[in-house]
PDB file of C-alpha atoms in Angstrom:
ATOM      1  CA  MET A   1      13.872   0.476  18.836  1.00  0.00           C
ATOM      2  CA  THR A   2      14.440   1.202  15.170  1.00  0.00           C
ATOM      3  CA  ARG A   3      11.893   0.754  12.494  1.00  0.00           C
ATOM      4  CA  SER A   4      11.225  -2.918  11.775  1.00  0.00           C
ATOM      5  CA  SER A   5      11.991  -4.413   8.418  1.00  0.00           C
ATOM      6  CA  VAL A   6      10.474  -7.324   6.570  1.00  0.00           C
ATOM      7  CA  ASN A   7      12.069 -10.668   7.401  1.00  0.00           C
ATOM      8  CA  SER A   8      14.130 -12.141   4.623  1.00  0.00           C
ATOM      9  CA  SER A   9      12.317 -15.473   5.008  1.00  0.00           C
ATOM     10  CA  PRO A  10       8.664 -14.751   5.919  1.00  0.00           C
ATOM     11  CA  VAL A  11       6.248 -17.478   6.840  1.00  0.00           C
ATOM     12  CA  GLN A  12       5.344 -19.311   3.667  1.00  0.00           C
ATOM     13  CA  ASP A  13       1.736 -19.953   2.687  1.00  0.00           C
ATOM     14  CA  ALA A  14       0.590 -23.531   2.500  1.00  0.00           C
ATOM     15  CA  ALA A  15      -0.963 -22.822  -0.894  1.00  0.00           C
ATOM     16  CA  SER A  16       0.764 -24.167  -3.972  1.00  0.00           C
ATOM     17  CA  ALA A  17       2.419 -21.983  -6.596  1.00  0.00           C
ATOM     18  CA  PRO A  18      -0.469 -22.311  -9.081  1.00  0.00           C
ATOM     19  CA  GLU A  19      -2.895 -21.187  -6.387  1.00  0.00           C
ATOM     20  CA  ILE A  20      -0.760 -18.144  -5.609  1.00  0.00           C
ATOM     21  CA  ARG A  21      -0.592 -17.233  -9.292  1.00  0.00           C
ATOM     22  CA  GLY A  22      -4.368 -17.495  -9.420  1.00  0.00           C
ATOM     23  CA  ARG A  23      -4.639 -15.156  -6.483  1.00  0.00           C
ATOM     24  CA  ARG A  24      -2.303 -12.686  -8.157  1.00  0.00           C
ATOM     25  CA  ARG A  25      -4.557 -12.636 -11.205  1.00  0.00           C
ATOM     26  CA  SER A  26      -7.747 -12.146  -9.229  1.00  0.00           C
ATOM     27  CA  TRP A  27      -6.900  -9.552  -6.559  1.00  0.00           C
ATOM     28  CA  TRP A  28      -8.381  -6.603  -8.438  1.00  0.00           C
ATOM     29  CA  ARG A  29     -11.749  -8.362  -8.553  1.00  0.00           C
ATOM     30  CA  ARG A  30     -11.901  -7.901  -4.783  1.00  0.00           C
ATOM     31  CA  ALA A  31     -12.016  -4.149  -5.329  1.00  0.00           C
ATOM     32  CA  GLY A  32     -15.392  -4.420  -7.046  1.00  0.00           C
ATOM     33  CA  GLY A  33     -14.127  -5.365 -10.477  1.00  0.00           C
ATOM     34  CA  ALA A  34     -11.811  -2.379 -10.868  1.00  0.00           C
ATOM     35  CA  GLY A  35      -8.751  -3.223 -12.889  1.00  0.00           C
ATOM     36  CA  LEU A  36      -5.251  -1.847 -12.644  1.00  0.00           C
ATOM     37  CA  LEU A  37      -5.224   0.962 -15.157  1.00  0.00           C
ATOM     38  CA  VAL A  38      -1.809   1.107 -16.735  1.00  0.00           C
ATOM     39  CA  VAL A  39      -1.297   3.477 -19.652  1.00  0.00           C
ATOM     40  CA  ALA A  40       1.818   2.550 -21.595  1.00  0.00           C
ATOM     41  CA  LEU A  41       3.436   5.044 -23.909  1.00  0.00           C
ATOM     42  CA  THR A  42       5.585   3.385 -26.531  1.00  0.00           C
ATOM     43  CA  LEU A  43       7.810   5.618 -28.593  1.00  0.00           C
ATOM     44  CA  PRO A  44       9.183   4.493 -31.959  1.00  0.00           C
ATOM     45  CA  ALA A  45      12.815   3.504 -31.910  1.00  0.00           C
ATOM     46  CA  ALA A  46      15.157   6.321 -32.877  1.00  0.00           C
ATOM     47  CA  CYS A  47      16.784   5.504 -36.179  1.00  0.00           C
ATOM     48  CA  THR A  48      19.394   8.224 -36.251  1.00  0.00           C
ATOM     49  CA  PRO A  49      22.743   6.657 -37.141  1.00  0.00           C
ATOM     50  CA  GLU A  50      24.008  10.086 -38.159  1.00  0.00           C
ATOM     51  CA  THR A  51      24.131  11.341 -34.558  1.00  0.00           C
ATOM     52  CA  ASP A  52      25.776  10.074 -31.411  1.00  0.00           C
ATOM     53  CA  ASP A  53      24.109  12.645 -29.146  1.00  0.00           C
ATOM     54  CA  PRO A  54      22.820  10.644 -26.141  1.00  0.00           C
ATOM     55  CA  GLU A  55      20.330  13.426 -25.365  1.00  0.00           C
ATOM     56  CA  ALA A  56      18.730  13.379 -28.819  1.00  0.00           C
ATOM     57  CA  VAL A  57      14.966  12.880 -28.554  1.00  0.00           C
ATOM     58  CA  SER A  58      13.017  10.907 -31.126  1.00  0.00           C
ATOM     59  CA  THR A  59       9.775  12.539 -32.250  1.00  0.00           C
ATOM     60  CA  PRO A  60       6.633  10.446 -31.670  1.00  0.00           C
ATOM     61  CA  SER A  61       4.249   9.948 -34.561  1.00  0.00           C
ATOM     62  CA  SER A  62       1.096  10.860 -32.607  1.00  0.00           C
ATOM     63  CA  VAL A  63       0.033  13.022 -29.688  1.00  0.00           C
ATOM     64  CA  VAL A  64       1.287  11.968 -26.270  1.00  0.00           C
ATOM     65  CA  LEU A  65      -0.094  12.352 -22.755  1.00  0.00           C
ATOM     66  CA  LYS A  66       2.238  14.385 -20.532  1.00  0.00           C
ATOM     67  CA  PRO A  67       1.683  14.030 -16.742  1.00  0.00           C
ATOM     68  CA  GLY A  68       0.939  17.315 -14.999  1.00  0.00           C
ATOM     69  CA  LYS A  69       2.756  18.729 -11.997  1.00  0.00           C
ATOM     70  CA  PRO A  70       1.504  17.790  -8.502  1.00  0.00           C
ATOM     71  CA  GLY A  71      -2.136  18.838  -8.262  1.00  0.00           C
ATOM     72  CA  GLU A  72      -2.431  19.567 -11.971  1.00  0.00           C
ATOM     73  CA  PRO A  73      -4.117  17.430 -14.670  1.00  0.00           C
ATOM     74  CA  ALA A  74      -2.238  15.719 -17.468  1.00  0.00           C
ATOM     75  CA  GLU A  75      -2.129  17.396 -20.883  1.00  0.00           C
ATOM     76  CA  THR A  76      -1.849  16.244 -24.470  1.00  0.00           C
ATOM     77  CA  VAL A  77       1.222  17.318 -26.405  1.00  0.00           C
ATOM     78  CA  ALA A  78       1.554  17.510 -30.195  1.00  0.00           C
ATOM     79  CA  PRO A  79       4.397  15.441 -31.725  1.00  0.00           C
ATOM     80  CA  GLU A  80       6.402  18.509 -32.735  1.00  0.00           C
ATOM     81  CA  ASP A  81       6.207  19.887 -29.171  1.00  0.00           C
ATOM     82  CA  PHE A  82       7.301  16.695 -27.422  1.00  0.00           C
ATOM     83  CA  ASP A  83      10.580  17.298 -25.569  1.00  0.00           C
ATOM     84  CA  GLY A  84      11.174  13.855 -24.160  1.00  0.00           C
ATOM     85  CA  VAL A  85      10.145  12.009 -21.015  1.00  0.00           C
ATOM     86  CA  PRO A  86      10.706  14.253 -17.969  1.00  0.00           C
ATOM     87  CA  THR A  87      13.460  13.127 -15.632  1.00  0.00           C
ATOM     88  CA  GLU A  88      12.266  14.944 -12.486  1.00  0.00           C
ATOM     89  CA  ASP A  89      10.153  13.334  -9.800  1.00  0.00           C
ATOM     90  CA  GLN A  90       6.567  12.954 -11.019  1.00  0.00           C
ATOM     91  CA  TRP A  91       3.703  12.646  -8.513  1.00  0.00           C
ATOM     92  CA  ASN A  92       0.344  14.225  -7.861  1.00  0.00           C
ATOM     93  CA  GLU A  93      -2.158  14.847  -5.087  1.00  0.00           C
ATOM     94  CA  ALA A  94      -3.690  11.387  -5.483  1.00  0.00           C
ATOM     95  CA  ASP A  95      -0.281   9.825  -4.808  1.00  0.00           C
ATOM     96  CA  ALA A  96       0.234  11.888  -1.640  1.00  0.00           C
ATOM     97  CA  GLU A  97      -3.292  11.159  -0.393  1.00  0.00           C
ATOM     98  CA  PHE A  98      -2.780   7.443  -0.952  1.00  0.00           C
ATOM     99  CA  MET A  99       0.456   7.383   1.047  1.00  0.00           C
ATOM    100  CA  THR A 100      -1.048   9.426   3.872  1.00  0.00           C
ATOM    101  CA  GLY A 101      -4.242   7.382   4.019  1.00  0.00           C
ATOM    102  CA  MET A 102      -2.395   4.070   3.832  1.00  0.00           C
ATOM    103  CA  ILE A 103      -0.216   5.061   6.801  1.00  0.00           C
ATOM    104  CA  TYR A 104      -3.375   5.438   8.894  1.00  0.00           C
ATOM    105  CA  HIS A 105      -4.727   2.195   7.437  1.00  0.00           C
ATOM    106  CA  HIS A 106      -1.554   0.213   8.123  1.00  0.00           C
ATOM    107  CA  ASP A 107      -1.227   1.708  11.612  1.00  0.00           C
ATOM    108  CA  GLN A 108      -4.570   0.252  12.649  1.00  0.00           C
ATOM    109  CA  ALA A 109      -3.547  -3.141  11.303  1.00  0.00           C
ATOM    110  CA  VAL A 110      -0.318  -2.932  13.318  1.00  0.00           C
ATOM    111  CA  VAL A 111      -2.322  -2.221  16.473  1.00  0.00           C
ATOM    112  CA  MET A 112      -4.656  -5.135  15.774  1.00  0.00           C
ATOM    113  CA  THR A 113      -1.822  -7.584  15.138  1.00  0.00           C
ATOM    114  CA  SER A 114       0.014  -6.404  18.273  1.00  0.00           C
ATOM    115  CA  TRP A 115      -2.834  -7.854  20.376  1.00  0.00           C
ATOM    116  CA  VAL A 116      -2.615 -11.311  18.789  1.00  0.00           C
ATOM    117  CA  PRO A 117       0.301 -12.863  20.759  1.00  0.00           C
ATOM    118  CA  GLU A 118      -1.430 -12.438  24.131  1.00  0.00           C
ATOM    119  CA  GLN A 119      -5.084 -12.754  23.173  1.00  0.00           C
ATOM    120  CA  ALA A 120      -5.400 -15.250  20.294  1.00  0.00           C
ATOM    121  CA  ALA A 121      -5.981 -18.967  20.750  1.00  0.00           C
ATOM    122  CA  SER A 122      -4.747 -20.142  17.339  1.00  0.00           C
ATOM    123  CA  GLU A 123      -1.012 -20.692  16.889  1.00  0.00           C
ATOM    124  CA  GLN A 124      -1.550 -20.475  13.137  1.00  0.00           C
ATOM    125  CA  LEU A 125      -3.097 -17.048  13.551  1.00  0.00           C
ATOM    126  CA  LYS A 126      -0.194 -15.927  15.763  1.00  0.00           C
ATOM    127  CA  LYS A 127       2.376 -16.790  13.076  1.00  0.00           C
ATOM    128  CA  PHE A 128       0.234 -15.226  10.372  1.00  0.00           C
ATOM    129  CA  ALA A 129      -0.271 -11.987  12.322  1.00  0.00           C
ATOM    130  CA  ASP A 130       3.433 -11.737  13.178  1.00  0.00           C
ATOM    131  CA  ARG A 131       4.347 -11.593   9.484  1.00  0.00           C
ATOM    132  CA  MET A 132       1.616  -9.025   8.841  1.00  0.00           C
ATOM    133  CA  TYR A 133       2.851  -6.881  11.737  1.00  0.00           C
ATOM    134  CA  HIS A 134       6.416  -6.666  10.437  1.00  0.00           C
ATOM    135  CA  THR A 135       5.397  -6.229   6.796  1.00  0.00           C
ATOM    136  CA  GLN A 136       3.042  -3.344   7.453  1.00  0.00           C
ATOM    137  CA  ARG A 137       5.433  -1.565   9.817  1.00  0.00           C
ATOM    138  CA  ALA A 138       8.107  -1.699   7.133  1.00  0.00           C
ATOM    139  CA  GLU A 139       5.665  -0.310   4.566  1.00  0.00           C
ATOM    140  CA  ILE A 140       4.754   2.522   6.949  1.00  0.00           C
ATOM    141  CA  GLY A 141       8.445   3.416   6.990  1.00  0.00           C
ATOM    142  CA  LEU A 142       8.604   3.423   3.200  1.00  0.00           C
ATOM    143  CA  MET A 143       5.510   5.622   2.905  1.00  0.00           C
ATOM    144  CA  THR A 144       6.816   7.979   5.592  1.00  0.00           C
ATOM    145  CA  ASP A 145      10.092   8.394   3.718  1.00  0.00           C
ATOM    146  CA  TRP A 146       8.223   9.149   0.478  1.00  0.00           C
ATOM    147  CA  LEU A 147       6.174  11.902   2.123  1.00  0.00           C
ATOM    148  CA  THR A 148       9.154  13.355   3.980  1.00  0.00           C
ATOM    149  CA  GLU A 149      11.293  13.551   0.847  1.00  0.00           C
ATOM    150  CA  ARG A 150       8.537  15.572  -0.841  1.00  0.00           C
ATOM    151  CA  LYS A 151       7.981  17.830   2.181  1.00  0.00           C
ATOM    152  CA  GLN A 152       4.453  16.519   2.716  1.00  0.00           C
ATOM    153  CA  PRO A 153       2.896  16.225   6.205  1.00  0.00           C
ATOM    154  CA  VAL A 154       3.473  12.842   7.823  1.00  0.00           C
ATOM    155  CA  PRO A 155       0.837  11.477  10.229  1.00  0.00           C
ATOM    156  CA  VAL A 156       2.328  11.212  13.705  1.00  0.00           C
ATOM    157  CA  VAL A 157       1.006   7.655  13.942  1.00  0.00           C
ATOM    158  CA  ALA A 158       4.072   6.789  11.858  1.00  0.00           C
ATOM    159  CA  GLU A 159       6.206   7.372  14.962  1.00  0.00           C
ATOM    160  CA  ASN A 160       7.231   4.144  16.678  1.00  0.00           C
ATOM    161  CA  GLU A 161       5.749   3.304  20.041  1.00  0.00           C
ATOM    162  CA  ASP A 162       9.036   3.869  21.876  1.00  0.00           C
ATOM    163  CA  GLY A 163       9.446   7.410  20.535  1.00  0.00           C
ATOM    164  CA  THR A 164      11.920   6.547  17.795  1.00  0.00           C
ATOM    165  CA  GLY A 165      11.477   6.199  14.081  1.00  0.00           C
ATOM    166  CA  PRO A 166       9.895   8.441  11.455  1.00  0.00           C
ATOM    167  CA  ARG A 167       8.283  11.645  12.666  1.00  0.00           C
ATOM    168  CA  ALA A 168       6.243  14.407  11.072  1.00  0.00           C
ATOM    169  CA  PRO A 169       8.446  17.120   9.537  1.00  0.00           C
ATOM    170  CA  GLU A 170       9.244  20.164  11.678  1.00  0.00           C
ATOM    171  CA  GLY A 171       6.336  22.576  11.773  1.00  0.00           C
ATOM    172  CA  SER A 172       3.761  20.111  10.461  1.00  0.00           C
ATOM    173  CA  HIS A 173       0.728  19.015  12.435  1.00  0.00           C
ATOM    174  CA  ASP A 174      -1.254  15.828  12.546  1.00  0.00           C
ATOM    175  CA  HIS A 175      -4.833  15.889  11.337  1.00  0.00           C
ATOM    176  CA  GLU A 176      -7.654  14.023  12.994  1.00  0.00           C
ATOM    177  CA  THR A 177      -7.565  10.456  11.783  1.00  0.00           C
ATOM    178  CA  VAL A 178     -10.167   9.913   9.077  1.00  0.00           C
ATOM    179  CA  LEU A 179     -11.312   6.341   8.757  1.00  0.00           C
ATOM    180  CA  GLN A 180     -10.037   4.925   5.492  1.00  0.00           C
ATOM    181  CA  PRO A 181     -11.970   2.255   3.550  1.00  0.00           C
ATOM    182  CA  GLY A 182     -12.327  -0.936   5.564  1.00  0.00           C
ATOM    183  CA  MET A 183     -10.931   0.447   8.825  1.00  0.00           C
ATOM    184  CA  LEU A 184     -12.610  -0.602  12.073  1.00  0.00           C
ATOM    185  CA  THR A 185     -14.573   1.920  14.122  1.00  0.00           C
ATOM    186  CA  ASP A 186     -13.570   2.809  17.683  1.00  0.00           C
ATOM    187  CA  ALA A 187     -16.328   0.541  18.975  1.00  0.00           C
ATOM    188  CA  GLU A 188     -15.131  -2.400  16.872  1.00  0.00           C
ATOM    189  CA  MET A 189     -11.550  -1.862  18.012  1.00  0.00           C
ATOM    190  CA  ALA A 190     -12.662  -1.743  21.667  1.00  0.00           C
ATOM    191  CA  GLU A 191     -14.588  -5.003  21.246  1.00  0.00           C
ATOM    192  CA  LEU A 192     -11.567  -6.700  19.694  1.00  0.00           C
ATOM    193  CA  GLU A 193      -9.212  -5.428  22.389  1.00  0.00           C
ATOM    194  CA  ALA A 194     -11.482  -6.780  25.129  1.00  0.00           C
ATOM    195  CA  ALA A 195     -11.835 -10.247  23.564  1.00  0.00           C
ATOM    196  CA  SER A 196      -9.662 -13.320  24.043  1.00  0.00           C
ATOM    197  CA  GLY A 197      -9.379 -16.917  22.888  1.00  0.00           C
ATOM    198  CA  GLU A 198     -11.520 -18.131  20.025  1.00  0.00           C
ATOM    199  CA  GLU A 199     -13.789 -15.078  20.265  1.00  0.00           C
ATOM    200  CA  PHE A 200     -10.770 -12.862  19.639  1.00  0.00           C
ATOM    201  CA  ASP A 201      -9.719 -15.048  16.707  1.00  0.00           C
ATOM    202  CA  ARG A 202     -13.156 -14.701  15.108  1.00  0.00           C
ATOM    203  CA  LEU A 203     -13.360 -10.940  15.600  1.00  0.00           C
ATOM    204  CA  PHE A 204      -9.802 -10.447  14.376  1.00  0.00           C
ATOM    205  CA  LEU A 205     -10.293 -12.475  11.207  1.00  0.00           C
ATOM    206  CA  GLU A 206     -13.638 -10.872  10.368  1.00  0.00           C
ATOM    207  CA  GLY A 207     -12.264  -7.397  11.043  1.00  0.00           C
ATOM    208  CA  MET A 208      -9.006  -7.899   9.160  1.00  0.00           C
ATOM    209  CA  ILE A 209     -10.760  -9.351   6.104  1.00  0.00           C
ATOM    210  CA  LYS A 210     -12.861  -6.182   5.940  1.00  0.00           C
ATOM    211  CA  HIS A 211      -9.731  -4.125   6.586  1.00  0.00           C
ATOM    212  CA  HIS A 212      -7.838  -5.776   3.714  1.00  0.00           C
ATOM    213  CA  LYS A 213     -10.708  -5.326   1.277  1.00  0.00           C
ATOM    214  CA  GLY A 214     -10.656  -1.620   2.045  1.00  0.00           C
ATOM    215  CA  ALA A 215      -6.913  -1.442   1.398  1.00  0.00           C
ATOM    216  CA  ILE A 216      -7.367  -3.170  -1.949  1.00  0.00           C
ATOM    217  CA  SER A 217      -9.971  -0.591  -2.970  1.00  0.00           C
ATOM    218  CA  MET A 218      -7.489   2.181  -2.070  1.00  0.00           C
ATOM    219  CA  CYS A 219      -4.851   0.514  -4.247  1.00  0.00           C
ATOM    220  CA  SER A 220      -7.331   0.307  -7.107  1.00  0.00           C
ATOM    221  CA  ASP A 221      -8.155   4.016  -6.773  1.00  0.00           C
ATOM    222  CA  VAL A 222      -4.538   5.204  -6.877  1.00  0.00           C
ATOM    223  CA  ALA A 223      -3.841   2.933  -9.837  1.00  0.00           C
ATOM    224  CA  GLY A 224      -6.276   5.027 -11.842  1.00  0.00           C
ATOM    225  CA  ALA A 225      -5.537   8.474 -10.388  1.00  0.00           C
ATOM    226  CA  GLY A 226      -1.845   8.489  -9.400  1.00  0.00           C
ATOM    227  CA  ILE A 227       1.177   9.040 -11.646  1.00  0.00           C
ATOM    228  CA  ASP A 228       4.142   8.032  -9.471  1.00  0.00           C
ATOM    229  CA  GLN A 229       5.452   4.747 -10.845  1.00  0.00           C
ATOM    230  CA  SER A 230       6.938   3.642  -7.518  1.00  0.00           C
ATOM    231  CA  ILE A 231       3.518   4.050  -5.903  1.00  0.00           C
ATOM    232  CA  GLN A 232       1.882   2.119  -8.730  1.00  0.00           C
ATOM    233  CA  GLN A 233       4.244  -0.773  -7.959  1.00  0.00           C
ATOM    234  CA  LEU A 234       3.699  -0.480  -4.198  1.00  0.00           C
ATOM    235  CA  ALA A 235      -0.079  -0.463  -4.634  1.00  0.00           C
ATOM    236  CA  ALA A 236       0.088  -3.515  -6.898  1.00  0.00           C
ATOM    237  CA  ASN A 237       2.238  -5.372  -4.363  1.00  0.00           C
ATOM    238  CA  ILE A 238      -0.073  -4.496  -1.477  1.00  0.00           C
ATOM    239  CA  GLY A 239      -3.084  -5.598  -3.507  1.00  0.00           C
ATOM    240  CA  VAL A 240      -1.569  -8.967  -4.403  1.00  0.00           C
ATOM    241  CA  ASP A 241      -0.335  -9.680  -0.876  1.00  0.00           C
ATOM    242  CA  GLN A 242      -3.548  -8.707   0.843  1.00  0.00           C
ATOM    243  CA  ALA A 243      -5.749 -10.649  -1.574  1.00  0.00           C
ATOM    244  CA  ALA A 244      -3.710 -13.763  -0.777  1.00  0.00           C
ATOM    245  CA  GLU A 245      -4.002 -12.994   2.950  1.00  0.00           C
ATOM    246  CA  ILE A 246      -7.778 -12.661   2.628  1.00  0.00           C
ATOM    247  CA  ASP A 247      -7.908 -16.178   1.222  1.00  0.00           C
ATOM    248  CA  ARG A 248      -5.890 -17.520   4.160  1.00  0.00           C
ATOM    249  CA  MET A 249      -7.996 -15.679   6.722  1.00  0.00           C
ATOM    250  CA  GLU A 250     -11.215 -16.955   5.169  1.00  0.00           C
ATOM    251  CA  ASP A 251      -9.832 -20.495   5.462  1.00  0.00           C
ATOM    252  CA  MET A 252      -8.913 -19.936   9.123  1.00  0.00           C
ATOM    253  CA  LEU A 253     -12.320 -18.419   9.824  1.00  0.00           C
ATOM    254  CA  ALA A 254     -14.067 -21.428   8.303  1.00  0.00           C
ATOM    255  CA  GLU A 255     -12.078 -23.702  10.621  1.00  0.00           C
ATOM    256  CA  LEU A 256     -13.222 -21.999  13.834  1.00  0.00           C
TER     257      LEU A 256
END
């Protein structure tokens, strides 16, 4: 079986568009009030009609912040020393740690949602969990590709259950899984696996709400510490989606 992808027409929330927009504005508040830290560098427009050189670099009027290489801090650069925005891949240790940790985090969610079809009582929960299962498996694939392309170790949990799919690079080794924020303990997972019916629904919703809140805090952390723009976008998307899913799960929990 090949790695799953997100359905082109996922199950739609019953919430109205204004409610969704409200959720998009409020998701960072679920991470304890931490906001998405975005530092924008705006350079003055180059007014150089006398040259047609496409590689000409306009000189900024004030010092700029230049991202450091992976594992190194950013540095300030004087205007006369600025040589343009770097074109090579820019990432740091915080980016790699986020991708690695989120693979473990998503993998547990995939396991939890895989139990829903046979053990849940609520048909609404079954449809909801099915979308979550496919979405998070697809994101595991994206995060695995990012790590592989940068020759970083990939957790072996990223391998599909049937032995296909993304694997750790040759010569790498898997580390003991460290519980990420919000992840369930072994005892909590065992209790959920043994449950069925409405008791399973309750344990799943309570556990996944906690799980999602932990993921949102991870997204908030990398927003302030990472430098890879693609990861900033991924973290923002995960935060928005999971905040909206928390709202739905809280509604379902209240109905039990």
